[in-house]
mmCIF file of C-alpha atoms and ligand atoms in Angstrom:
data_model
loop_
_atom_site.group_PDB
_atom_site.id
_atom_site.type_symbol
_atom_site.label_atom_id
_atom_site.label_comp_id
_atom_site.label_asym_id
_atom_site.label_seq_id
_atom_site.Cartn_x
_atom_site.Cartn_y
_atom_site.Cartn_z
ATOM 1 C CA MET W 24 -1.805 -31.513 15.816
ATOM 2 C CA ILE W 25 1.983 -31.266 15.997
ATOM 3 C CA CYS W 26 3.731 -27.918 16.436
ATOM 4 C CA PRO W 27 5.610 -27.029 13.234
ATOM 5 C CA VAL W 28 8.435 -25.536 15.316
ATOM 6 C CA CYS W 29 8.870 -27.866 18.329
ATOM 7 C CA LYS W 30 7.320 -31.023 16.844
ATOM 8 C CA THR W 31 5.424 -31.575 20.085
ATOM 9 C CA ALA W 32 1.676 -32.022 20.457
ATOM 10 C CA MET W 33 -0.327 -28.824 20.653
ATOM 11 C CA ILE W 34 -3.435 -28.263 22.701
ATOM 12 C CA VAL W 35 -6.764 -27.291 21.180
ATOM 13 C CA THR W 36 -8.411 -24.351 22.793
ATOM 14 C CA GLU W 37 -11.564 -22.449 22.012
ATOM 15 C CA TYR W 38 -12.510 -18.783 22.153
ATOM 16 C CA LYS W 39 -15.887 -17.526 21.041
ATOM 17 C CA ASP W 40 -16.477 -20.845 19.250
ATOM 18 C CA ILE W 41 -13.235 -20.523 17.327
ATOM 19 C CA GLU W 42 -10.799 -23.351 17.829
ATOM 20 C CA VAL W 43 -7.106 -22.680 17.698
ATOM 21 C CA ASP W 44 -4.169 -24.974 18.278
ATOM 22 C CA TYR W 45 -1.647 -23.689 20.757
ATOM 23 C CA CYS W 46 1.859 -24.915 21.523
ATOM 24 C CA CYS W 47 2.682 -24.816 25.235
ATOM 25 C CA ASP W 48 6.406 -25.029 24.477
ATOM 26 C CA CYS W 49 6.883 -22.118 22.068
ATOM 27 C CA ALA W 50 3.555 -20.262 22.523
ATOM 28 C CA GLY W 51 2.892 -20.455 18.788
ATOM 29 C CA ILE W 52 -0.694 -20.466 17.529
ATOM 30 C CA TRP W 53 -2.257 -22.150 14.517
ATOM 31 C CA PHE W 54 -5.420 -20.793 12.901
ATOM 32 C CA ASP W 55 -7.244 -22.912 10.351
ATOM 33 C CA SER W 56 -8.114 -21.107 7.129
ATOM 34 C CA GLY W 57 -10.795 -18.515 7.671
ATOM 35 C CA GLU W 58 -10.698 -18.659 11.465
ATOM 36 C CA LEU W 59 -8.663 -15.506 11.856
ATOM 37 C CA SER W 60 -11.205 -13.417 9.958
ATOM 38 C CA LEU W 61 -13.994 -15.167 11.823
ATOM 39 C CA LEU W 62 -12.439 -14.174 15.134
ATOM 40 C CA PHE W 63 -12.264 -10.511 14.147
ATOM 41 C CA GLU W 64 -15.819 -10.586 12.823
ATOM 42 C CA LYS W 65 -16.930 -11.797 16.238
ATOM 43 C CA LEU W 66 -14.924 -9.145 18.031
ATOM 44 C CA GLU W 67 -16.118 -6.382 15.730
ATOM 45 C CA PRO W 68 -19.400 -7.361 14.060
ATOM 46 C CA GLY W 69 -19.538 -6.352 10.422
ATOM 47 C CA PHE W 70 -15.787 -6.029 10.089
ATOM 48 C CA LYS W 71 -13.989 -8.096 7.503
ATOM 49 C CA ILE W 72 -10.240 -8.460 7.316
ATOM 50 C CA ASP W 73 -8.940 -7.650 3.881
ATOM 51 C CA MET W 74 -6.912 -10.849 3.790
ATOM 52 C CA ALA W 75 -5.758 -10.318 0.220
ATOM 53 C CA ASN W 76 -4.049 -7.089 1.208
ATOM 54 C CA LEU W 77 -3.030 -7.956 4.745
ATOM 55 C CA PHE W 78 -0.228 -10.262 3.722
ATOM 56 C CA LYS W 79 2.181 -9.901 0.853
ATOM 57 C CA LYS W 80 5.045 -11.916 -0.515
ATOM 58 C CA PRO W 81 8.440 -10.786 0.728
ATOM 59 C CA SER W 82 10.612 -9.069 -1.839
ATOM 60 C CA GLY W 83 13.866 -10.625 -0.631
ATOM 61 C CA GLN W 84 15.061 -13.692 1.209
ATOM 62 C CA ILE W 85 13.597 -14.332 4.656
ATOM 63 C CA PRO W 86 16.196 -15.624 7.108
ATOM 64 C CA GLU W 87 13.670 -17.799 8.994
ATOM 65 C CA LEU W 88 13.791 -21.507 8.305
ATOM 66 C CA PRO W 89 10.922 -22.930 6.298
ATOM 67 C CA ARG W 90 8.340 -24.870 8.290
ATOM 68 C CA LYS W 91 5.979 -27.614 7.365
ATOM 69 C CA CYS W 92 2.225 -27.147 7.494
ATOM 70 C CA PRO W 93 0.910 -29.135 10.484
ATOM 71 C CA ILE W 94 -2.001 -30.381 8.371
ATOM 72 C CA CYS W 95 -0.721 -31.237 4.868
ATOM 73 C CA ARG W 96 3.005 -31.368 5.797
ATOM 74 C CA LYS W 97 3.968 -29.294 2.763
ATOM 75 C CA LYS W 98 6.420 -26.476 3.189
ATOM 76 C CA MET W 99 4.647 -23.303 4.223
ATOM 77 C CA GLU W 100 5.121 -20.020 2.454
ATOM 78 C CA LYS W 101 6.630 -17.010 4.227
ATOM 79 C CA VAL W 102 4.404 -13.966 3.964
ATOM 80 C CA ILE W 103 4.831 -10.603 5.581
ATOM 81 C CA ALA W 104 2.159 -8.398 7.035
ATOM 82 C CA ALA W 105 1.686 -5.336 4.912
ATOM 83 C CA GLY W 106 1.484 -2.017 6.643
ATOM 84 C CA ASP W 107 4.654 -2.023 8.663
ATOM 85 C CA ASN W 108 7.765 -1.970 6.566
ATOM 86 C CA HIS W 109 10.074 -1.057 9.401
ATOM 87 C CA HIS W 110 9.460 -4.204 11.407
ATOM 88 C CA PRO W 111 7.936 -6.691 9.024
ATOM 89 C CA ILE W 112 6.072 -9.536 10.675
ATOM 90 C CA VAL W 113 6.842 -12.821 8.996
ATOM 91 C CA ILE W 114 4.038 -15.362 9.090
ATOM 92 C CA ASP W 115 4.036 -18.941 7.842
ATOM 93 C CA SER W 116 1.109 -19.612 5.591
ATOM 94 C CA CYS W 117 -0.336 -22.705 3.974
ATOM 95 C CA ALA W 118 -2.647 -21.462 1.234
ATOM 96 C CA GLU W 119 -4.917 -24.448 1.804
ATOM 97 C CA ASP W 120 -4.895 -24.975 5.520
ATOM 98 C CA GLY W 121 -4.140 -21.903 7.586
ATOM 99 C CA LEU W 122 -1.685 -19.591 9.299
ATOM 100 C CA TRP W 123 1.028 -20.067 11.892
ATOM 101 C CA PHE W 124 1.879 -17.296 14.357
ATOM 102 C CA ASP W 125 5.007 -17.417 16.465
ATOM 103 C CA LYS W 126 4.796 -16.067 19.987
ATOM 104 C CA GLY W 127 3.758 -12.405 19.952
ATOM 105 C CA GLU W 128 3.024 -12.276 16.239
ATOM 106 C CA LEU W 129 -0.722 -12.529 16.643
ATOM 107 C CA GLU W 130 -0.692 -9.432 18.833
ATOM 108 C CA ASN W 131 1.452 -7.567 16.315
ATOM 109 C CA ILE W 132 -0.831 -8.572 13.458
ATOM 110 C CA THR W 133 -3.814 -7.472 15.513
ATOM 111 C CA ARG W 134 -2.311 -4.009 15.798
ATOM 112 C CA ILE W 135 -2.123 -3.848 12.006
ATOM 113 C CA ILE W 136 -5.619 -5.255 11.499
ATOM 114 C CA VAL W 137 -7.337 -2.865 13.886
ATOM 115 C CA LYS W 138 -5.929 0.127 12.021
ATOM 116 C CA ALA W 139 -8.490 -0.673 9.337
ATOM 117 C CA MET W 140 -11.344 -0.630 11.830
ATOM 118 C CA PRO W 141 -13.620 2.363 12.101
ATOM 119 C CA GLN W 142 -13.725 2.727 15.883
ATOM 120 C CA ASP W 143 -11.574 2.777 18.947
ATOM 121 C CA THR W 144 -10.089 -0.667 19.004
ATOM 122 C CA GLY W 145 -8.118 -0.746 22.237
ATOM 123 C CA LYS W 146 -10.572 -3.288 23.577
ATOM 124 C CA ILE W 147 -9.792 -5.684 20.747
ATOM 125 C CA ILE W 148 -6.078 -5.518 21.384
ATOM 126 C CA SER W 149 -6.558 -6.215 25.086
ATOM 127 C CA TYR W 150 -8.970 -9.022 24.247
ATOM 128 C CA ILE W 151 -6.375 -10.685 22.033
ATOM 129 C CA GLN W 152 -3.719 -10.186 24.691
ATOM 130 C CA ASP W 153 -5.973 -11.786 27.316
ATOM 131 C CA ALA W 154 -7.347 -14.585 25.217
ATOM 132 C CA PHE W 155 -4.072 -15.681 23.705
ATOM 133 C CA SER W 156 -1.624 -15.209 26.533
ATOM 134 C CA PHE W 157 -2.044 -18.749 27.624
ATOM 135 C CA GLU W 158 0.929 -18.790 29.950
ATOM 136 C CA LYS W 159 -0.940 -16.576 32.390
ATOM 137 C CA LYS W 160 -3.945 -18.886 32.561
ATOM 138 C CA ASP W 161 -4.504 -21.833 34.861
ATOM 139 C CA ASN W 162 -6.940 -23.708 32.651
HETATM 140 ZN ZN1 ZN D 229 6.002 -25.157 19.572
HETATM 141 ZN ZN1 ZN D 230 -1.193 -27.305 4.523
#
């Protein structure tokens, strides 16, 4: 798969049986549809992300350039993570194929997602930091 930002080939990597595509150049991450919720279900059994309410359409113009979906090549939609209006996190979304996270955005989204979880979720944040900070890893 080609990175929608750098246009270079991404690597496929797997965590807990969930495959994600990772760009070594920009540290962006692609999740196929459904894989993000699957990941959180594995980290916190029984928990379901309320995807319909997690992201909303921005009310104004987003200054980021549009990007093309790495699967269908159509222009992706900009959505913002609900729950933090002071520092909105802008995600690129293809309704059919999946979600694109720029470097650091997955961690920021995780902080929003875990707020909806019943228990202490520090371990989930550190898991995401570990699992998706590929620069630190040798393999
Ligand atoms: Zn890239
Ligand atoms: Zn697509």
